[in-house]
Every structure is written in structure tokens, then in C-alpha cells.
Amino acid sequence: MKKFDKERVLLAVAGPVIALAVAFALTSIVLIASGKNPVEPYTLMFEQATYSDIQVLIINQASMYYIAALAVAIGFRMNLFNIGVDGQYQLAAMAAAIVGAHVALPGVLQIPLLLLTAVLTGAFWSGIAGVLKVTRGVSEVVATIMLNSIATAVIGYLWLPTVFGVKVGNNNTTGEMHESGWLPGIDLGDAGEIYGFVIIAVLLGIGYKIVLSRTRFGFDLRASGASESAAAASGVDPKRMVLTAMLLSGGISGLAGLPILLGDTHTYSLNFPTGIGFLGIGIALLGRNNPTGIAFAALLWAWLDKASPELDFHGYDKEIAVIMQGIIVLAVVVSYEAVREWGLRRQQRRVGAELAAGHVLGASSSAHNSEKQEVAGR
């Protein structure tokens, strides 16, 4: 491996490693300050990860985190901050649940229909923010935050019994979906069942990698994110790329709730997971918008979620995991900036050394030529 490639790998790995080290250290300080053992909670959580049923829960949870983080990462690549992933995936999941409860097709048609419904719903909701940005210059941060609140109100309306709501005790639901829309999983016996949508999440990651690094569209997207003026000079329409990126981000975010919808609950209710879109931001940051890095970050987040309940049985608060997640997000921002500055300084020193070497070589060559001319003159 070339020296330059090794430095790139080192810079890519240094940020997450520093962030995790800082998060563990600061969480340990919090534990010590509260008079608790700073090592035992980690031991207990690592022990949980060795149980097959917990592993299944971690993988299933990570699939939702992974898809949400991919949606956020697409926006980041374009220098867009799509905070609306939370509203987009919830509204998309509800739309898919409603269609699944009222339309009955064979499985080979029903499941693609539900996927398409979720993608179009998420893309439509994010597209509103995209249109506002390219036509009126409205910040996507402000627009998506407002759209999250509006999505909550729309979901409340759709839950009305006179619309699509079905009351089950005190719980608001959309009614159970037809069985043809249930996505089969991987049965592991007593350990549980891995959602079938995990495979789709992996395919999304592969597609993300190929599109961003192997296609003209991916190059235009990255170029527009790096410099709109430079991209425009090369013939790329920045506004079109902004709108396209927002639509694509929203379309993928619409799939974030489907692993549990198609693989477990088969209805959208008050118990449906919320907040996944916001967690996706931290996961995308920790994974540096790289599909492989995001996968590891999603598994880490899911492990903190699923292993922490065990702490309650040993006198520790499970909120320790939440503290770690918050610290990781803060540490990621600080560590990435520190690593970036370190990388720039190394690059400047390397360029300076190369220039100095070139100057010495040039001076030596000039002296040699002068000597040859003097000899020839004699």
C-alpha cells in the first residue's frame, strides 16, 4: 500500500477511534463521580452481546439505524442537513401500513407496492424542503424541522377512526396489514428471527457505494457538495442536484421503518419506534458517510440500546448508554476537526519537503550544467 493511501486510511480510522475512546473515558468519569464501578457496566454489556437472542435484536435494530443514516449521509454528501428523516420515515411507514391494510395483492406484487409507497412518501415529504430551498432559498434545516412537526400532525389525523385509524384498546393503529405484505425473515430458532429487510439494507449500502463512487451522478453530487460554483462551471446545475439529493435522501429515509413494519408489527401504532431519524445523524457522522463505517456505527448504537437494559438488574441506570451516545456525537465532531487539522498540517509539511527537495535538486542540476558549459568553453 502506498504511503499516501496509508495516511488516508489512518485519517479515516483516527476520528471514530478517538471519539469512542473519549466517550468511554468521559462515561467512566460520570460513573466514578456517582460512586459506581466504571468498568462493570461495560463488562455486562459486552457479555450481553455474546447471547444469540441479543445478537438478533442488535442486527434487527441496526438495520433501521443503517437505512436512516444512509439517508442522512446522502444529504451530507451534498452539504445538506436533512433533519427531517424522522418525520419522513414515520409518515412513509404509516402510508405503507395503510396501503398494506387496504390492498391485498399476491406477495410478489404486494411487497414491491409497499416499498414503492414508502419511497414515494418519503421523497415527497423531503421534496417539499428541496423545492423551498431551490426556489425560495429556505434553509433545509428549518424546513425539515417544521416538516417533522407537520408530519406528526398528519399522522394524528390519519389515525382518526373516521379516516384510517383502527382502535385496539387504548392504542391507535392502522389495522393489521394483509399477510401477503409480511416480509419473511431468517428463522434462528430460540434466538429469534432476523428481519428479511436486513438483506435490503445491505443492498442499499452497496448501491449507495456504487452510485456515489462509480457513476457520473455520484461525481456531480460530490462535486456540487464541495463547491457549487466549480460544479456549475463544469456544466452541473446546482439547484437540480440539491433537489435530486433531497428527493433521494427522503426516498431512502422512507424505508427506515419498514424492517420492523414488514417483519414484526405489521401495523403502525403508538408503539412504533420514533427518533430513529435523529439517531441516524450521529451514526452517519460516526461512520464518516461511508457505507461500511455506517454499518459498524449502526451496530454499535444498536448494541448500546439492546445491551443496556441488563444494567437495571445490577444497580446501574440504563441511561448510561444514552449518555455514551450523546458523548459520542459530541466527540465525533471534535475529533474529526482535530484529525482534519492534523491531516492538513501533515500535508503542508509533505508539500514543503517536496518543494525543498525540488529546489535542492534544481540548484544541483543548475550547478552541474554551469560546470559542463565551463568545460566546453575551455
Tab-separated table of N, CA, C and O in Angstrom, residues 130-213:
chain	number	residue	atom	x	y	z
A	130	GLY	N	-36.798	20.496	-0.399
A	130	GLY	CA	-35.916	20.729	-1.539
A	130	GLY	C	-36.429	21.822	-2.449
A	130	GLY	O	-35.664	22.689	-2.898
A	131	VAL	N	-37.722	21.819	-2.722
A	131	VAL	CA	-38.317	22.844	-3.576
A	131	VAL	C	-38.215	24.218	-2.912
A	131	VAL	O	-37.894	25.224	-3.571
A	132	LEU	N	-38.488	24.277	-1.619
A	132	LEU	CA	-38.388	25.547	-0.906
A	132	LEU	C	-36.964	26.102	-0.946
A	132	LEU	O	-36.754	27.322	-1.053
A	133	LYS	N	-35.984	25.208	-0.901
A	133	LYS	CA	-34.588	25.659	-0.900
A	133	LYS	C	-34.171	26.210	-2.261
A	133	LYS	O	-33.523	27.255	-2.349
A	134	VAL	N	-34.526	25.493	-3.337
A	134	VAL	CA	-34.054	25.911	-4.657
A	134	VAL	C	-34.875	27.059	-5.240
A	134	VAL	O	-34.390	27.793	-6.113
A	135	THR	N	-36.118	27.227	-4.771
A	135	THR	CA	-36.958	28.308	-5.319
A	135	THR	C	-36.978	29.551	-4.446
A	135	THR	O	-37.069	30.666	-4.954
A	136	ARG	N	-36.908	29.359	-3.129
A	136	ARG	CA	-37.014	30.494	-2.209
A	136	ARG	C	-35.796	30.659	-1.303
A	136	ARG	O	-35.768	31.595	-0.495
A	137	GLY	N	-34.852	29.776	-1.406
A	137	GLY	CA	-33.655	29.881	-0.580
A	137	GLY	C	-33.875	29.558	0.883
A	137	GLY	O	-33.075	29.945	1.740
A	138	VAL	N	-34.951	28.825	1.194
A	138	VAL	CA	-35.245	28.461	2.574
A	138	VAL	C	-34.270	27.387	3.032
A	138	VAL	O	-34.061	26.392	2.334
A	139	SER	N	-33.673	27.560	4.192
A	139	SER	CA	-32.730	26.578	4.720
A	139	SER	C	-33.421	25.227	4.895
A	139	SER	O	-34.523	25.146	5.446
A	140	GLU	N	-32.752	24.172	4.425
A	140	GLU	CA	-33.339	22.828	4.564
A	140	GLU	C	-33.430	22.415	6.029
A	140	GLU	O	-34.278	21.592	6.388
A	141	VAL	N	-32.574	22.999	6.884
A	141	VAL	CA	-32.624	22.687	8.312
A	141	VAL	C	-33.953	23.164	8.901
A	141	VAL	O	-34.673	22.414	9.566
A	142	VAL	N	-34.278	24.416	8.627
A	142	VAL	CA	-35.531	24.989	9.141
A	142	VAL	C	-36.734	24.266	8.535
A	142	VAL	O	-37.676	23.890	9.244
A	143	ALA	N	-36.697	24.057	7.218
A	143	ALA	CA	-37.840	23.449	6.534
A	143	ALA	C	-38.098	22.028	7.033
A	143	ALA	O	-39.251	21.652	7.285
A	144	THR	N	-37.041	21.222	7.185
A	144	THR	CA	-37.244	19.836	7.600
A	144	THR	C	-37.685	19.732	9.062
A	144	THR	O	-38.454	18.831	9.413
A	145	ILE	N	-37.204	20.645	9.900
A	145	ILE	CA	-37.664	20.650	11.298
A	145	ILE	C	-39.165	20.934	11.346
A	145	ILE	O	-39.922	20.276	12.072
A	146	MET	N	-39.614	21.925	10.585
A	146	MET	CA	-41.036	22.242	10.555
A	146	MET	C	-41.852	21.084	9.973
A	146	MET	O	-42.951	20.769	10.445
A	147	LEU	N	-41.287	20.427	8.949
A	147	LEU	CA	-41.999	19.315	8.322
A	147	LEU	C	-42.118	18.120	9.264
A	147	LEU	O	-43.071	17.341	9.159
A	148	ASN	N	-41.156	17.968	10.179
A	148	ASN	CA	-41.283	16.912	11.193
A	148	ASN	C	-42.525	17.130	12.041
A	148	ASN	O	-43.283	16.195	12.331
A	149	SER	N	-42.741	18.377	12.455
A	149	SER	CA	-43.921	18.692	13.274
A	149	SER	C	-45.200	18.494	12.481
A	149	SER	O	-46.204	17.974	12.998
A	150	ILE	N	-45.171	18.905	11.221
A	150	ILE	CA	-46.363	18.743	10.377
A	150	ILE	C	-46.649	17.260	10.159
A	150	ILE	O	-47.817	16.836	10.149
A	151	ALA	N	-45.592	16.457	9.982
A	151	ALA	CA	-45.777	15.013	9.797
A	151	ALA	C	-46.464	14.398	11.003
A	151	ALA	O	-47.344	13.532	10.862
A	152	THR	N	-46.085	14.839	12.203
A	152	THR	CA	-46.730	14.337	13.422
A	152	THR	C	-48.220	14.654	13.420
A	152	THR	O	-49.053	13.813	13.799
A	153	ALA	N	-48.571	15.868	12.980
A	153	ALA	CA	-49.980	16.263	12.923
A	153	ALA	C	-50.732	15.457	11.866
A	153	ALA	O	-51.882	15.043	12.087
A	154	VAL	N	-50.094	15.219	10.727
A	154	VAL	CA	-50.734	14.436	9.663
A	154	VAL	C	-50.987	13.001	10.133
A	154	VAL	O	-52.059	12.427	9.890
A	155	ILE	N	-49.999	12.429	10.837
A	155	ILE	CA	-50.167	11.070	11.369
A	155	ILE	C	-51.330	11.025	12.356
A	155	ILE	O	-52.147	10.086	12.341
A	156	GLY	N	-51.428	12.042	13.229
A	156	GLY	CA	-52.547	12.114	14.171
A	156	GLY	C	-53.889	12.172	13.462
A	156	GLY	O	-54.870	11.554	13.910
A	157	TYR	N	-53.941	12.892	12.335
A	157	TYR	CA	-55.180	12.982	11.567
A	157	TYR	C	-55.532	11.632	10.932
A	157	TYR	O	-56.675	11.180	10.985
A	158	LEU	N	-54.517	10.976	10.339
A	158	LEU	CA	-54.765	9.696	9.670
A	158	LEU	C	-55.178	8.605	10.642
A	158	LEU	O	-55.791	7.607	10.252
A	159	TRP	N	-54.846	8.791	11.925
A	159	TRP	CA	-55.217	7.823	12.950
A	159	TRP	C	-56.689	7.937	13.379
A	159	TRP	O	-57.191	7.074	14.113
A	160	LEU	N	-57.360	8.986	12.958
A	160	LEU	CA	-58.761	9.153	13.353
A	160	LEU	C	-59.591	7.978	12.833
A	160	LEU	O	-59.402	7.525	11.696
A	161	PRO	N	-60.511	7.462	13.662
A	161	PRO	CA	-61.348	6.329	13.225
A	161	PRO	C	-62.146	6.633	11.963
A	161	PRO	O	-62.492	5.714	11.211
A	162	THR	N	-62.434	7.900	11.738
A	162	THR	CA	-63.189	8.282	10.542
A	162	THR	C	-62.308	8.350	9.303
A	162	THR	O	-62.817	8.556	8.189
A	163	VAL	N	-60.989	8.214	9.472
A	163	VAL	CA	-60.062	8.264	8.333
A	163	VAL	C	-59.513	6.843	8.112
A	163	VAL	O	-60.144	6.034	7.448
A	164	PHE	N	-58.325	6.543	8.670
A	164	PHE	CA	-57.763	5.205	8.519
A	164	PHE	C	-57.467	4.536	9.857
A	164	PHE	O	-56.911	3.438	9.884
A	165	GLY	N	-57.803	5.179	10.951
A	165	GLY	CA	-57.457	4.656	12.259
A	165	GLY	C	-58.321	3.484	12.690
A	165	GLY	O	-59.512	3.419	12.377
A	166	VAL	N	-57.701	2.554	13.422
A	166	VAL	CA	-58.410	1.411	13.999
A	166	VAL	C	-58.002	1.332	15.462
A	166	VAL	O	-56.838	1.116	15.784
A	167	LYS	N	-58.954	1.513	16.368
A	167	LYS	CA	-58.671	1.484	17.801
A	167	LYS	C	-58.527	0.038	18.282
A	167	LYS	O	-59.384	-0.793	18.041
A	168	VAL	N	-57.419	-0.227	18.978
A	168	VAL	CA	-57.208	-1.519	19.618
A	168	VAL	C	-56.936	-1.234	21.091
A	168	VAL	O	-55.811	-0.922	21.479
A	169	GLY	N	-57.998	-1.288	21.904
A	169	GLY	CA	-57.889	-0.877	23.290
A	169	GLY	C	-57.650	0.635	23.351
A	169	GLY	O	-58.422	1.416	22.795
A	170	ASN	N	-56.583	1.042	24.009
A	170	ASN	CA	-56.226	2.461	24.053
A	170	ASN	C	-55.189	2.830	22.995
A	170	ASN	O	-54.673	3.948	22.995
A	171	ASN	N	-54.878	1.895	22.143
A	171	ASN	CA	-53.817	2.107	21.153
A	171	ASN	C	-54.408	2.506	19.806
A	171	ASN	O	-55.376	1.912	19.333
A	172	ASN	N	-53.822	3.524	19.189
A	172	ASN	CA	-54.200	3.910	17.833
A	172	ASN	C	-53.391	3.084	16.843
A	172	ASN	O	-52.161	3.026	16.936
A	173	THR	N	-54.043	2.442	15.895
A	173	THR	CA	-53.350	1.639	14.887
A	173	THR	C	-53.949	1.928	13.515
A	173	THR	O	-54.971	2.614	13.393
A	174	THR	N	-53.300	1.370	12.492
A	174	THR	CA	-53.835	1.461	11.131
A	174	THR	C	-54.482	0.146	10.709
A	174	THR	O	-54.813	-0.033	9.542
A	175	GLY	N	-54.641	-0.763	11.665
A	175	GLY	CA	-55.173	-2.080	11.332
A	175	GLY	C	-54.065	-2.998	10.842
A	175	GLY	O	-53.037	-2.537	10.361
A	176	GLU	N	-54.276	-4.289	10.978
A	176	GLU	CA	-53.225	-5.236	10.587
A	176	GLU	C	-53.138	-5.352	9.074
A	176	GLU	O	-54.149	-5.419	8.377
A	177	MET	N	-51.900	-5.371	8.569
A	177	MET	CA	-51.670	-5.500	7.141
A	177	MET	C	-51.998	-6.913	6.666
A	177	MET	O	-51.932	-7.872	7.440
A	178	HIS	N	-52.359	-7.033	5.398
A	178	HIS	CA	-52.594	-8.355	4.824
A	178	HIS	C	-51.296	-9.156	4.843
A	178	HIS	O	-50.200	-8.616	4.646
A	179	GLU	N	-51.415	-10.441	5.072
A	179	GLU	CA	-50.238	-11.286	5.271
A	179	GLU	C	-49.330	-11.333	4.045
A	179	GLU	O	-48.133	-11.607	4.161
A	180	SER	N	-49.867	-11.044	2.886
A	180	SER	CA	-49.041	-11.055	1.674
A	180	SER	C	-47.988	-9.953	1.700
A	180	SER	O	-47.015	-10.002	0.951
A	181	GLY	N	-48.183	-8.972	2.588
A	181	GLY	CA	-47.221	-7.880	2.710
A	181	GLY	C	-46.195	-8.106	3.802
A	181	GLY	O	-45.343	-7.241	4.033
A	182	TRP	N	-46.260	-9.241	4.481
A	182	TRP	CA	-45.279	-9.545	5.517
A	182	TRP	C	-44.011	-10.070	4.836
A	182	TRP	O	-44.075	-10.979	4.004
A	183	LEU	N	-42.891	-9.510	5.200
A	183	LEU	CA	-41.633	-9.925	4.587
A	183	LEU	C	-41.003	-11.037	5.433
A	183	LEU	O	-40.672	-10.820	6.602
A	184	PRO	N	-40.827	-12.249	4.876
A	184	PRO	CA	-40.270	-13.355	5.669
A	184	PRO	C	-38.846	-13.043	6.123
A	184	PRO	O	-38.089	-12.371	5.419
A	185	GLY	N	-38.504	-13.524	7.312
A	185	GLY	CA	-37.176	-13.301	7.863
A	185	GLY	C	-36.353	-14.580	7.882
A	185	GLY	O	-36.714	-15.591	7.267
A	186	ILE	N	-35.247	-14.514	8.595
A	186	ILE	CA	-34.353	-15.668	8.740
A	186	ILE	C	-34.569	-16.250	10.133
A	186	ILE	O	-34.184	-15.652	11.140
A	187	ASP	N	-35.208	-17.404	10.198
A	187	ASP	CA	-35.550	-18.021	11.479
A	187	ASP	C	-34.321	-18.684	12.096
A	187	ASP	O	-33.698	-19.563	11.501
A	188	LEU	N	-33.970	-18.255	13.304
A	188	LEU	CA	-32.819	-18.813	14.019
A	188	LEU	C	-33.259	-19.589	15.256
A	188	LEU	O	-32.502	-19.718	16.223
A	189	GLY	N	-34.467	-20.090	15.237
A	189	GLY	CA	-34.957	-20.907	16.341
A	189	GLY	C	-35.202	-20.102	17.602
A	189	GLY	O	-35.879	-19.068	17.575
A	190	ASP	N	-34.629	-20.557	18.715
A	190	ASP	CA	-34.835	-19.890	20.001
A	190	ASP	C	-34.247	-18.479	20.030
A	190	ASP	O	-34.659	-17.648	20.836
A	191	ALA	N	-33.268	-18.209	19.172
A	191	ALA	CA	-32.636	-16.886	19.146
A	191	ALA	C	-33.560	-15.829	18.553
A	191	ALA	O	-33.382	-14.631	18.797
A	192	GLY	N	-34.558	-16.249	17.793
A	192	GLY	CA	-35.478	-15.297	17.193
A	192	GLY	C	-35.353	-15.288	15.681
A	192	GLY	O	-34.817	-16.233	15.074
A	193	GLU	N	-35.822	-14.235	15.077
A	193	GLU	CA	-35.845	-14.131	13.624
A	193	GLU	C	-35.224	-12.816	13.179
A	193	GLU	O	-35.585	-11.739	13.658
A	194	ILE	N	-34.272	-12.904	12.272
A	194	ILE	CA	-33.674	-11.695	11.692
A	194	ILE	C	-34.597	-11.183	10.597
A	194	ILE	O	-35.056	-11.952	9.739
A	195	TYR	N	-34.885	-9.891	10.628
A	195	TYR	CA	-35.776	-9.307	9.628
A	195	TYR	C	-35.252	-9.575	8.218
A	195	TYR	O	-34.056	-9.426	7.942
A	196	GLY	N	-36.166	-9.923	7.322
A	196	GLY	CA	-35.786	-10.095	5.933
A	196	GLY	C	-35.298	-8.802	5.306
A	196	GLY	O	-34.533	-8.803	4.338
A	197	PHE	N	-35.727	-7.682	5.874
A	197	PHE	CA	-35.350	-6.376	5.323
A	197	PHE	C	-33.869	-6.075	5.544
A	197	PHE	O	-33.334	-5.142	4.949
A	198	VAL	N	-33.209	-6.850	6.404
A	198	VAL	CA	-31.770	-6.668	6.612
A	198	VAL	C	-31.028	-6.842	5.290
A	198	VAL	O	-30.060	-6.120	4.996
A	199	ILE	N	-31.477	-7.782	4.476
A	199	ILE	CA	-30.851	-8.013	3.170
A	199	ILE	C	-31.018	-6.787	2.282
A	199	ILE	O	-30.080	-6.364	1.581
A	200	ILE	N	-32.199	-6.184	2.316
A	200	ILE	CA	-32.439	-4.973	1.524
A	200	ILE	C	-31.561	-3.835	2.022
A	200	ILE	O	-31.038	-3.038	1.225
A	201	ALA	N	-31.365	-3.747	3.337
A	201	ALA	CA	-30.489	-2.706	3.895
A	201	ALA	C	-29.063	-2.870	3.379
A	201	ALA	O	-28.398	-1.876	3.038
A	202	VAL	N	-28.589	-4.113	3.313
A	202	VAL	CA	-27.241	-4.371	2.782
A	202	VAL	C	-27.163	-3.954	1.317
A	202	VAL	O	-26.183	-3.325	0.882
A	203	LEU	N	-28.194	-4.287	0.541
A	203	LEU	CA	-28.216	-3.910	-0.877
A	203	LEU	C	-28.237	-2.395	-1.043
A	203	LEU	O	-27.621	-1.858	-1.973
A	204	LEU	N	-28.932	-1.704	-0.155
A	204	LEU	CA	-28.941	-0.237	-0.203
A	204	LEU	C	-27.537	0.319	0.029
A	204	LEU	O	-27.118	1.276	-0.635
A	205	GLY	N	-26.814	-0.280	0.969
A	205	GLY	CA	-25.447	0.170	1.232
A	205	GLY	C	-24.548	-0.050	0.027
A	205	GLY	O	-23.741	0.826	-0.322
A	206	ILE	N	-24.687	-1.199	-0.627
A	206	ILE	CA	-23.890	-1.480	-1.831
A	206	ILE	C	-24.250	-0.503	-2.941
A	206	ILE	O	-23.370	0.041	-3.629
A	207	GLY	N	-25.550	-0.268	-3.118
A	207	GLY	CA	-25.991	0.681	-4.135
A	207	GLY	C	-25.489	2.084	-3.871
A	207	GLY	O	-25.072	2.799	-4.792
A	208	TYR	N	-25.525	2.490	-2.604
A	208	TYR	CA	-25.016	3.807	-2.211
A	208	TYR	C	-23.546	3.947	-2.590
A	208	TYR	O	-23.123	4.955	-3.165
A	209	LYS	N	-22.756	2.914	-2.301
A	209	LYS	CA	-21.323	2.940	-2.603
A	209	LYS	C	-21.080	3.039	-4.101
A	209	LYS	O	-20.244	3.834	-4.562
A	210	ILE	N	-21.799	2.233	-4.883
A	210	ILE	CA	-21.600	2.211	-6.334
A	210	ILE	C	-22.005	3.539	-6.961
A	210	ILE	O	-21.269	4.113	-7.777
A	211	VAL	N	-23.187	4.040	-6.573
A	211	VAL	CA	-23.688	5.277	-7.169
A	211	VAL	C	-22.788	6.463	-6.839
A	211	VAL	O	-22.456	7.276	-7.702
A	212	LEU	N	-22.348	6.551	-5.576
A	212	LEU	CA	-21.554	7.712	-5.161
A	212	LEU	C	-20.136	7.690	-5.709
A	212	LEU	O	-19.547	8.746	-5.954
A	213	SER	N	-19.567	6.512	-5.902
A	213	SER	CA	-18.161	6.457	-6.286
A	213	SER	C	-17.914	5.960	-7.704
A	213	SER	O	-16.798	6.086	-8.211
